[in-house]
CSV table of C-alpha atoms in Angstrom, one decimal:
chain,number,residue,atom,x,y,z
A,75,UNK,CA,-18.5,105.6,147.3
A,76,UNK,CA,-18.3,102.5,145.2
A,77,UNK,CA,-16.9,104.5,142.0
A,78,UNK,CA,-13.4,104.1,141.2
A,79,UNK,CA,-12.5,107.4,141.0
A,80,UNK,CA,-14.0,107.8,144.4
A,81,UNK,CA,-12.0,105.4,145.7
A,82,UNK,CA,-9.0,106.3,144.3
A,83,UNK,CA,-9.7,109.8,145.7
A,84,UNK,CA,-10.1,108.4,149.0
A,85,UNK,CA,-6.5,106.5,149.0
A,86,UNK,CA,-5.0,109.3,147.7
A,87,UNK,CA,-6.3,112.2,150.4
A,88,UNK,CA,-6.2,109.6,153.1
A,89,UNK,CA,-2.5,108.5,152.4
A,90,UNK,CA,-0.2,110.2,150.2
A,91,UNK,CA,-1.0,113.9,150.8
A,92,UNK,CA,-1.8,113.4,154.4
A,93,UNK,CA,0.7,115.3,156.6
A,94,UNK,CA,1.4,113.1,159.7
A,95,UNK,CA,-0.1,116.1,161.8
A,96,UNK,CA,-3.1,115.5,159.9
A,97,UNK,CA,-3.9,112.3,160.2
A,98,UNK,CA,-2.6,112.5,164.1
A,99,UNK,CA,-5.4,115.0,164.1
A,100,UNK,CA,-7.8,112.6,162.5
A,101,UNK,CA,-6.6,109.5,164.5
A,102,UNK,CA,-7.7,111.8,168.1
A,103,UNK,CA,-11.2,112.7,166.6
A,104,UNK,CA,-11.5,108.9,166.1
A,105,UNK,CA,-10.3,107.7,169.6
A,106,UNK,CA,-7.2,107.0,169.0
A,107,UNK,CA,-5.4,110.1,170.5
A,108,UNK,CA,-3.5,107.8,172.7
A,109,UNK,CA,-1.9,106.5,169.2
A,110,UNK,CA,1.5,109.0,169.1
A,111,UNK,CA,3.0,108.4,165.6
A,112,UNK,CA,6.2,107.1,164.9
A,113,UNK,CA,7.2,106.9,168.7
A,114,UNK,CA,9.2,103.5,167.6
A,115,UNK,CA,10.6,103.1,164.7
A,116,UNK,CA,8.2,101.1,161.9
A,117,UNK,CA,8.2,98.4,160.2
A,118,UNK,CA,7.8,96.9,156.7
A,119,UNK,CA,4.4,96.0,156.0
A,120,UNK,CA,4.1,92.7,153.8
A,121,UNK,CA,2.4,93.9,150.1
A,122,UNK,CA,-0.1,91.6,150.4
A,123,UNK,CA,-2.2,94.0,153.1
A,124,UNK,CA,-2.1,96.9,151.0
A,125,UNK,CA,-4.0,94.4,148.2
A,126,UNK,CA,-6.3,92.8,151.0
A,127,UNK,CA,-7.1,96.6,151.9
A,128,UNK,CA,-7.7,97.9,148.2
A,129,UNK,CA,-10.1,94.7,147.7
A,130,UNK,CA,-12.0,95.4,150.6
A,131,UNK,CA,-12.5,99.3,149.3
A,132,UNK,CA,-13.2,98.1,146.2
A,133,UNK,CA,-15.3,95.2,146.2
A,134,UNK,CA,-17.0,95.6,149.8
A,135,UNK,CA,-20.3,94.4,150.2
A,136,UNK,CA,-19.5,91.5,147.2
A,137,UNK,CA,-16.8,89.8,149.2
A,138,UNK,CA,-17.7,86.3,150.1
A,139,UNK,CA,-18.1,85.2,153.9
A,140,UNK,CA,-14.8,83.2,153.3
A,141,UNK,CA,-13.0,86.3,151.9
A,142,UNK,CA,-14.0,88.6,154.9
A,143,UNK,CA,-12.7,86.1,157.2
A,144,UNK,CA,-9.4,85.3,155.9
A,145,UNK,CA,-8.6,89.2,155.3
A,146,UNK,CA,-10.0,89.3,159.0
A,147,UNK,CA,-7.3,86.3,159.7
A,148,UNK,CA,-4.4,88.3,157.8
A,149,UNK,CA,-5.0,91.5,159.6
A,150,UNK,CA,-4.6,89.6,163.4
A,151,UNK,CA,-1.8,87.8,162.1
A,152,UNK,CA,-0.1,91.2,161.1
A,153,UNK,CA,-1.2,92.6,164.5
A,154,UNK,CA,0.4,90.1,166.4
A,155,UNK,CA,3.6,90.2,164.1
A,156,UNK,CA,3.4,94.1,164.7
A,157,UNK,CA,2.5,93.7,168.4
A,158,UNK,CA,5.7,91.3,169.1
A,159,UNK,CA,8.4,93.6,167.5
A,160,UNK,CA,6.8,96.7,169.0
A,161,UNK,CA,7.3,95.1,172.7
A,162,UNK,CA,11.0,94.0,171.4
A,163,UNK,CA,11.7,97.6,170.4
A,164,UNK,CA,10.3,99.1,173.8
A,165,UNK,CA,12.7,96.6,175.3
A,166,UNK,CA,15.5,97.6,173.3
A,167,UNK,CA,14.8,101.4,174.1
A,168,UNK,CA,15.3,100.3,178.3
A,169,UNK,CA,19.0,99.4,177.7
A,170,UNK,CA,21.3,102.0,177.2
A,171,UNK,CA,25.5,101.9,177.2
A,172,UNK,CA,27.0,105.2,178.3
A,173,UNK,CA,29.8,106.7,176.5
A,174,UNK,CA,32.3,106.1,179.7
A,175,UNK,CA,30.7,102.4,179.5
A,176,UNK,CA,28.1,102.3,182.2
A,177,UNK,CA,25.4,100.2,181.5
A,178,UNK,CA,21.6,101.1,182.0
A,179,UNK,CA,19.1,98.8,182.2
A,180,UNK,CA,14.5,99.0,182.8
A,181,UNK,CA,12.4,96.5,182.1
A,182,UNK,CA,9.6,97.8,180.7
A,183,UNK,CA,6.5,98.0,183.5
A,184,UNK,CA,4.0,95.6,182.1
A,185,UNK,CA,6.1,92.3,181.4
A,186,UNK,CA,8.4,89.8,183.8
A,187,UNK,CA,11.3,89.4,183.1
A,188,UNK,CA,10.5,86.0,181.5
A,189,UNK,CA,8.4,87.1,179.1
A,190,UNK,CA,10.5,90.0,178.3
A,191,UNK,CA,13.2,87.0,177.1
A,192,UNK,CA,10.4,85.1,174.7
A,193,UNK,CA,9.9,88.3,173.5
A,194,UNK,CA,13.7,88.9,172.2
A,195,UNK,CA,13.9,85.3,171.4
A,196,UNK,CA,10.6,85.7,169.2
A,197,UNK,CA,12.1,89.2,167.8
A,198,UNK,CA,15.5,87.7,167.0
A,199,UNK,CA,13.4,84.5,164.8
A,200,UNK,CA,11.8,87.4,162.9
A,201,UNK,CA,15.0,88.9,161.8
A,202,UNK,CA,16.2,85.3,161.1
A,203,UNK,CA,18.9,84.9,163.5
A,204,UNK,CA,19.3,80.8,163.5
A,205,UNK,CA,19.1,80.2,167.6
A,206,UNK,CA,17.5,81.6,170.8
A,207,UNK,CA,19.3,84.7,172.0
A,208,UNK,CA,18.5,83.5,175.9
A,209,UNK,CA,18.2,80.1,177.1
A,210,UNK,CA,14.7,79.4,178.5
A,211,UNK,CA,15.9,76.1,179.7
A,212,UNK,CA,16.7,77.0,183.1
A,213,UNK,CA,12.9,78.3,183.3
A,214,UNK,CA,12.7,77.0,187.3
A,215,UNK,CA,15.9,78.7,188.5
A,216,UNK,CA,14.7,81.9,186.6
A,217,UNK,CA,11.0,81.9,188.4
A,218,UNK,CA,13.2,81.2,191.8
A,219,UNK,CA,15.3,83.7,190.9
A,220,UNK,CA,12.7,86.5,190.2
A,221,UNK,CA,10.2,85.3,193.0
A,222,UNK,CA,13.2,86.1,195.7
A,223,UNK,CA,12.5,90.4,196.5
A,224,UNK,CA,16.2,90.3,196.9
A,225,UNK,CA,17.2,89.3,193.9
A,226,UNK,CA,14.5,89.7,191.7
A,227,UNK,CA,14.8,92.4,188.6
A,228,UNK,CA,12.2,94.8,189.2
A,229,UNK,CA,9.9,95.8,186.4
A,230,UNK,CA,10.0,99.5,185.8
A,231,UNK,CA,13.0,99.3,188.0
A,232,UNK,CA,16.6,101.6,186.5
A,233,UNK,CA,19.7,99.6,187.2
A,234,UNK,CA,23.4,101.0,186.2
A,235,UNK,CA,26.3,98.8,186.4
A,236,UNK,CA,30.3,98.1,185.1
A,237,UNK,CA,31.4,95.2,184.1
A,238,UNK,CA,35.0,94.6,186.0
A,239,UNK,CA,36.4,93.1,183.3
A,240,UNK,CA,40.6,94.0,184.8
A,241,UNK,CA,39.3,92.0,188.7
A,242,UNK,CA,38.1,88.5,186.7
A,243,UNK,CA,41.1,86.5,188.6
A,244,UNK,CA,39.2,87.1,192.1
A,245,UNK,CA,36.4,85.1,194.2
A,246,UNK,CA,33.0,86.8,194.7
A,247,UNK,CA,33.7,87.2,198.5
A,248,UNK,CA,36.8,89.8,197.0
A,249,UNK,CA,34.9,91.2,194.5
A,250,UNK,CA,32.0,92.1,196.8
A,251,UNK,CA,34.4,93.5,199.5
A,252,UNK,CA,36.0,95.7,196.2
A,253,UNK,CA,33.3,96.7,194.7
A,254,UNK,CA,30.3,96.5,196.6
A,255,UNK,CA,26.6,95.7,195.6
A,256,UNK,CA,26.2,94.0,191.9
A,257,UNK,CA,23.2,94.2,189.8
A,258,UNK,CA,20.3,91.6,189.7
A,259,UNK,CA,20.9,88.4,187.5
A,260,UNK,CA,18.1,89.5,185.6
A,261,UNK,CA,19.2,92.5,184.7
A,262,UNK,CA,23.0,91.1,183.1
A,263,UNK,CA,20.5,88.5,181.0
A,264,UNK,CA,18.4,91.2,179.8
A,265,UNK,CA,21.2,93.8,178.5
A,266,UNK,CA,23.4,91.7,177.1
A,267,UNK,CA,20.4,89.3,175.1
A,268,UNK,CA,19.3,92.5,173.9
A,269,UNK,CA,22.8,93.8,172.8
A,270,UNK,CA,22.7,90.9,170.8
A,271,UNK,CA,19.8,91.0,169.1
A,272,UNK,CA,20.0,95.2,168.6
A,273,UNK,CA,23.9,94.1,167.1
A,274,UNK,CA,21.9,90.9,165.3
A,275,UNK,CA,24.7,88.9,167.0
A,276,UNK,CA,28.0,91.2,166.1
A,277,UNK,CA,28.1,92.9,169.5
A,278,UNK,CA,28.2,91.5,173.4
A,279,UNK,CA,28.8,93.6,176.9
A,280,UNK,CA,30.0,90.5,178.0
A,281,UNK,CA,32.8,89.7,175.7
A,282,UNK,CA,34.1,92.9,174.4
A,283,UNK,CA,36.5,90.9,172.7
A,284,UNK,CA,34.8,87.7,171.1
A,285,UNK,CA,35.9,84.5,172.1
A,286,UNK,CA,36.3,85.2,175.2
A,287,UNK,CA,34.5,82.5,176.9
A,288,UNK,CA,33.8,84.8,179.9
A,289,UNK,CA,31.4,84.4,182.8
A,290,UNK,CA,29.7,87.1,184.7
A,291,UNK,CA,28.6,87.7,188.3
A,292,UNK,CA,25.3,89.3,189.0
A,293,UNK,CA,23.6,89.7,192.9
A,294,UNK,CA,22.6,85.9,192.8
A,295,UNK,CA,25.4,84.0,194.8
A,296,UNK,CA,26.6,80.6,193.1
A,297,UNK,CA,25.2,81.6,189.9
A,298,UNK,CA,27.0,82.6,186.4
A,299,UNK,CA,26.1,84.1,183.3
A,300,UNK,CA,27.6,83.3,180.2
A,301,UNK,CA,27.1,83.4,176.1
A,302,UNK,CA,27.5,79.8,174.0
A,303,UNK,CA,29.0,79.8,170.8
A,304,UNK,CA,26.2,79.7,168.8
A,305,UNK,CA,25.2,82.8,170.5
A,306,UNK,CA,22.5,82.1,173.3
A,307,UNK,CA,23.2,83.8,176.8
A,308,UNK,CA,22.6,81.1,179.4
A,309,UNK,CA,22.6,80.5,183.3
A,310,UNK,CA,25.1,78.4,185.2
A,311,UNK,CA,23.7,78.0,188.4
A,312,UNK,CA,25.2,75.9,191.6
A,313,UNK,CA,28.6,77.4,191.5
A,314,UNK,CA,30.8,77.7,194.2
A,315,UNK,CA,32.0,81.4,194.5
A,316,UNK,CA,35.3,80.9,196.1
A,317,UNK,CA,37.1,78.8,194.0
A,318,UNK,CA,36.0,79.8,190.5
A,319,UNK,CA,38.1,82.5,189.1
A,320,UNK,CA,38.5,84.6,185.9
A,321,UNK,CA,34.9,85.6,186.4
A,322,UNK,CA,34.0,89.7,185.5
A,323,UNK,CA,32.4,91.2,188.3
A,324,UNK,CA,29.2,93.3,187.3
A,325,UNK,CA,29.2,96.3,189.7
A,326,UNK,CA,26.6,97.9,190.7
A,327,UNK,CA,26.8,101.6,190.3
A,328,UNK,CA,24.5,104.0,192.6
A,329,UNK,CA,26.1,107.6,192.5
A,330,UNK,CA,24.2,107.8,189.0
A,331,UNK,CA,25.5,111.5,188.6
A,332,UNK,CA,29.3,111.1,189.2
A,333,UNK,CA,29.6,108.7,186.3
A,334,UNK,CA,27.5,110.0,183.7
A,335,UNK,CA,29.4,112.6,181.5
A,336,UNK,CA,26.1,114.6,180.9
A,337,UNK,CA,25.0,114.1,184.5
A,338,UNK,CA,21.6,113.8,184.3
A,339,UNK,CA,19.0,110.8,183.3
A,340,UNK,CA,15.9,112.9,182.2
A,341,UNK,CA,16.7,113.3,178.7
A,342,UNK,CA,17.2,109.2,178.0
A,343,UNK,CA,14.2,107.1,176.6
A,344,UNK,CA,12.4,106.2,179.6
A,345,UNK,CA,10.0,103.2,179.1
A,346,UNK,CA,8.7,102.4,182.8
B,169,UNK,CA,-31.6,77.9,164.4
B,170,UNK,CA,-30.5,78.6,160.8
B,171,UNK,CA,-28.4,82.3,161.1
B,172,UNK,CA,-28.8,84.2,157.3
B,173,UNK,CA,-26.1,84.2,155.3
B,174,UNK,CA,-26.5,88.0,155.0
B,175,UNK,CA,-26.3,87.8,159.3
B,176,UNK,CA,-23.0,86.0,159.4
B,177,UNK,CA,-21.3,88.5,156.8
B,178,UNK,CA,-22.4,91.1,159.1
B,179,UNK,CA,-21.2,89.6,162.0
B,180,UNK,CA,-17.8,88.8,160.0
B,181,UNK,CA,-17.5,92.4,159.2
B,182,UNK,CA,-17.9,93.3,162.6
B,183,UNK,CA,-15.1,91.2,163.3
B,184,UNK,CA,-13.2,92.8,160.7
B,185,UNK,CA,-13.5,96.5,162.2
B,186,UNK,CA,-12.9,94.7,165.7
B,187,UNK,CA,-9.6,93.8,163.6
B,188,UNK,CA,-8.8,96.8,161.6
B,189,UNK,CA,-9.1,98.9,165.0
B,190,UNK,CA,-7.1,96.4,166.6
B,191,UNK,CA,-4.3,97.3,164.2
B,192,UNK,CA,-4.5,100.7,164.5
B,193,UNK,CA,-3.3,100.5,168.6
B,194,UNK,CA,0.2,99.4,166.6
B,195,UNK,CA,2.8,102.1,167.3
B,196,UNK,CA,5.3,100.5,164.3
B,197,UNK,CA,2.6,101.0,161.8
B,198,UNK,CA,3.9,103.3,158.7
B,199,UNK,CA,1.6,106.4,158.1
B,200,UNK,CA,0.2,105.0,154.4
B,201,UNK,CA,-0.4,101.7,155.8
B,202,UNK,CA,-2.5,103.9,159.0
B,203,UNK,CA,-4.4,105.7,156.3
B,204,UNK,CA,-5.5,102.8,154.6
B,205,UNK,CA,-6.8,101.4,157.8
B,206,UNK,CA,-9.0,103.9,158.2
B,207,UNK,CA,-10.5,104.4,155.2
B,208,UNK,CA,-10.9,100.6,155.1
B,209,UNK,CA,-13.2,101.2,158.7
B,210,UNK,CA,-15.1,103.9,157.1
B,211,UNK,CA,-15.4,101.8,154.5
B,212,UNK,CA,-17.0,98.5,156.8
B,213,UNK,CA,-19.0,100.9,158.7
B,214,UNK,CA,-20.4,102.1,155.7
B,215,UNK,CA,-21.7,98.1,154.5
B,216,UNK,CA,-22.8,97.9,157.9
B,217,UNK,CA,-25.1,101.0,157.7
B,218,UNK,CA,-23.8,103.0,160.4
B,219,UNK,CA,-22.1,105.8,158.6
């Protein structure tokens, strides 16, 4: 096994001529049938573990203590790199903008909202954007936010909405009585950070035109959303609703099937 | 107690395979970069003696 040409056998039947059925094939007889290949997109793999992984084939058993653990280190440092942008892109997948502009937004089952928000922030570092895409300094009025069953955004949890951008000269109370219901808080935060960071910062729901310097109503009374100019959606909370104008309504829409042109949801990514 | 130096390299390379496994739950991983992972397990089991 230790033979060069062995080994370069080995890389070549396990790698290059390996259909992906193949080694799908290969990756259920070894347990990992739960593993479905390229289900999100990948990602580039630094050069230096292909090199840590042809050392350990080649040398094996003469690798020092030291050498196994630092390869060891590498690989969990890749995981956790891999493990972050794969939560960011199954965040991603849960927002979705409708040709006729509806909105659609799920948090993915397993995280808060909160976490869902380090995540993008952590995602958007990695692809070198310079600032936070959400504000996490308004932790406590988030946590109050999403402890309340009225307001909260509910993991798993489909939400559609519009943002009124034509009614941003009326109070809430006018709004409301126009256009019923609006979507959680949570739910505004989450679609527009992640339009950012999908767009790397070129693209907002919130200010269709940039510059803008618009606010947005969710469900949560006395409480705005808006984006900074270096980029970074953030909360305004302790607003009074009736005498704050130009502020875009978002409105929540229910009849799912009289707004969307293909009228029917099954055949969208779901990730709940 | 005094642990063997060849009983801490096994232990590391079970750590490694712990690793190696652990990367192969990632969903982003490209296919070559799969393959080499698990030849690289073969490979560990293989110094461990249980292949």
């Amino acid at each position: 096994m230790n033979r060069p040409q062995d080994l370069a056998r080995l890389i070549h039947e396990r790698s290059v001529n390996e259909s992906q059925q193949d080694l799908q094939a290969r990756l259920d007889a070894a347990g990992k049938g739960d593993t479905t290949l390229n289900e999100l997109p990948v990602v580039d793999v630094p050069e230096t573990f292909r090199s840590q992984m042809l050392r350990l084939l080649e040398n094996g058993k003469s690798l020092s203590l030291q050498e196994i653990r630092s390869i060891t280190a590498d690989i969990d440092s890749l995981g956790e790199e891999l493990h972050c942008q794969e939560r960011a892109e199954k965040i991603l997948q849960g927002i979705h903008q409708h040709k006729n502009g509806l909105i659609e937004v799920v948090l993915p089952v397993e995280m808060t909202f909160l976490e869902a928000m380090e995540i993008l922030n952590g995602a958007a570092r990695e692809r070198g954007m310079p600032h936070d895409l959400f504000s996490l300094e308004d932790r406590r009025f988030w946590e109050a936010n999403e402890s309340d069953q009225r307001l909260r955004l509910v993991p798993g949890e489909r939400h559609f909405f519009s943002l009124e951008h034509d009614a941003s000269l009326e109070r809430r109370s006018d709004q409301l009585k126009q256009f019923g219901s609006s979507v959680p808080l949570a739910a505004l935060a989450l679609a527009e950070t992640a339009e950012r960071l999908r767009s790397e910062g070129t693209s907002s729901f919130f200010e269709p035109i940039p510059g803008g310097n618009t606010w947005v109503r969710g469900r949560t009374p006395g409480a705005l959303l808006s984006v900074s100019h270096r980029g970074t959606v953030f909360v305004l909370p302790g607003v009074d609703d009736e005498s704050r104008e130009r502020t875009v309504y978002a409105r929540e829409v229910l009849d799912i099937e009289d707004h969307l042109e293909d009228g029917n949801s099954s055949s969208r990514v779901s990730v709940a | 107690m005094i642990v063997k130096e060849d009983e801490k390299k096994d232990l590391a390379f079970r750590e490694l395979r712990a690793s190696l496994q652990a990367l192969l739950e990632r969903k982003n991983l490209p296919l070559q970069e799969r393959a080499l992972i698990l030849a690289a397990i073969e490979k560990v089991e293989t110094l461990l003696g249980e292949e």
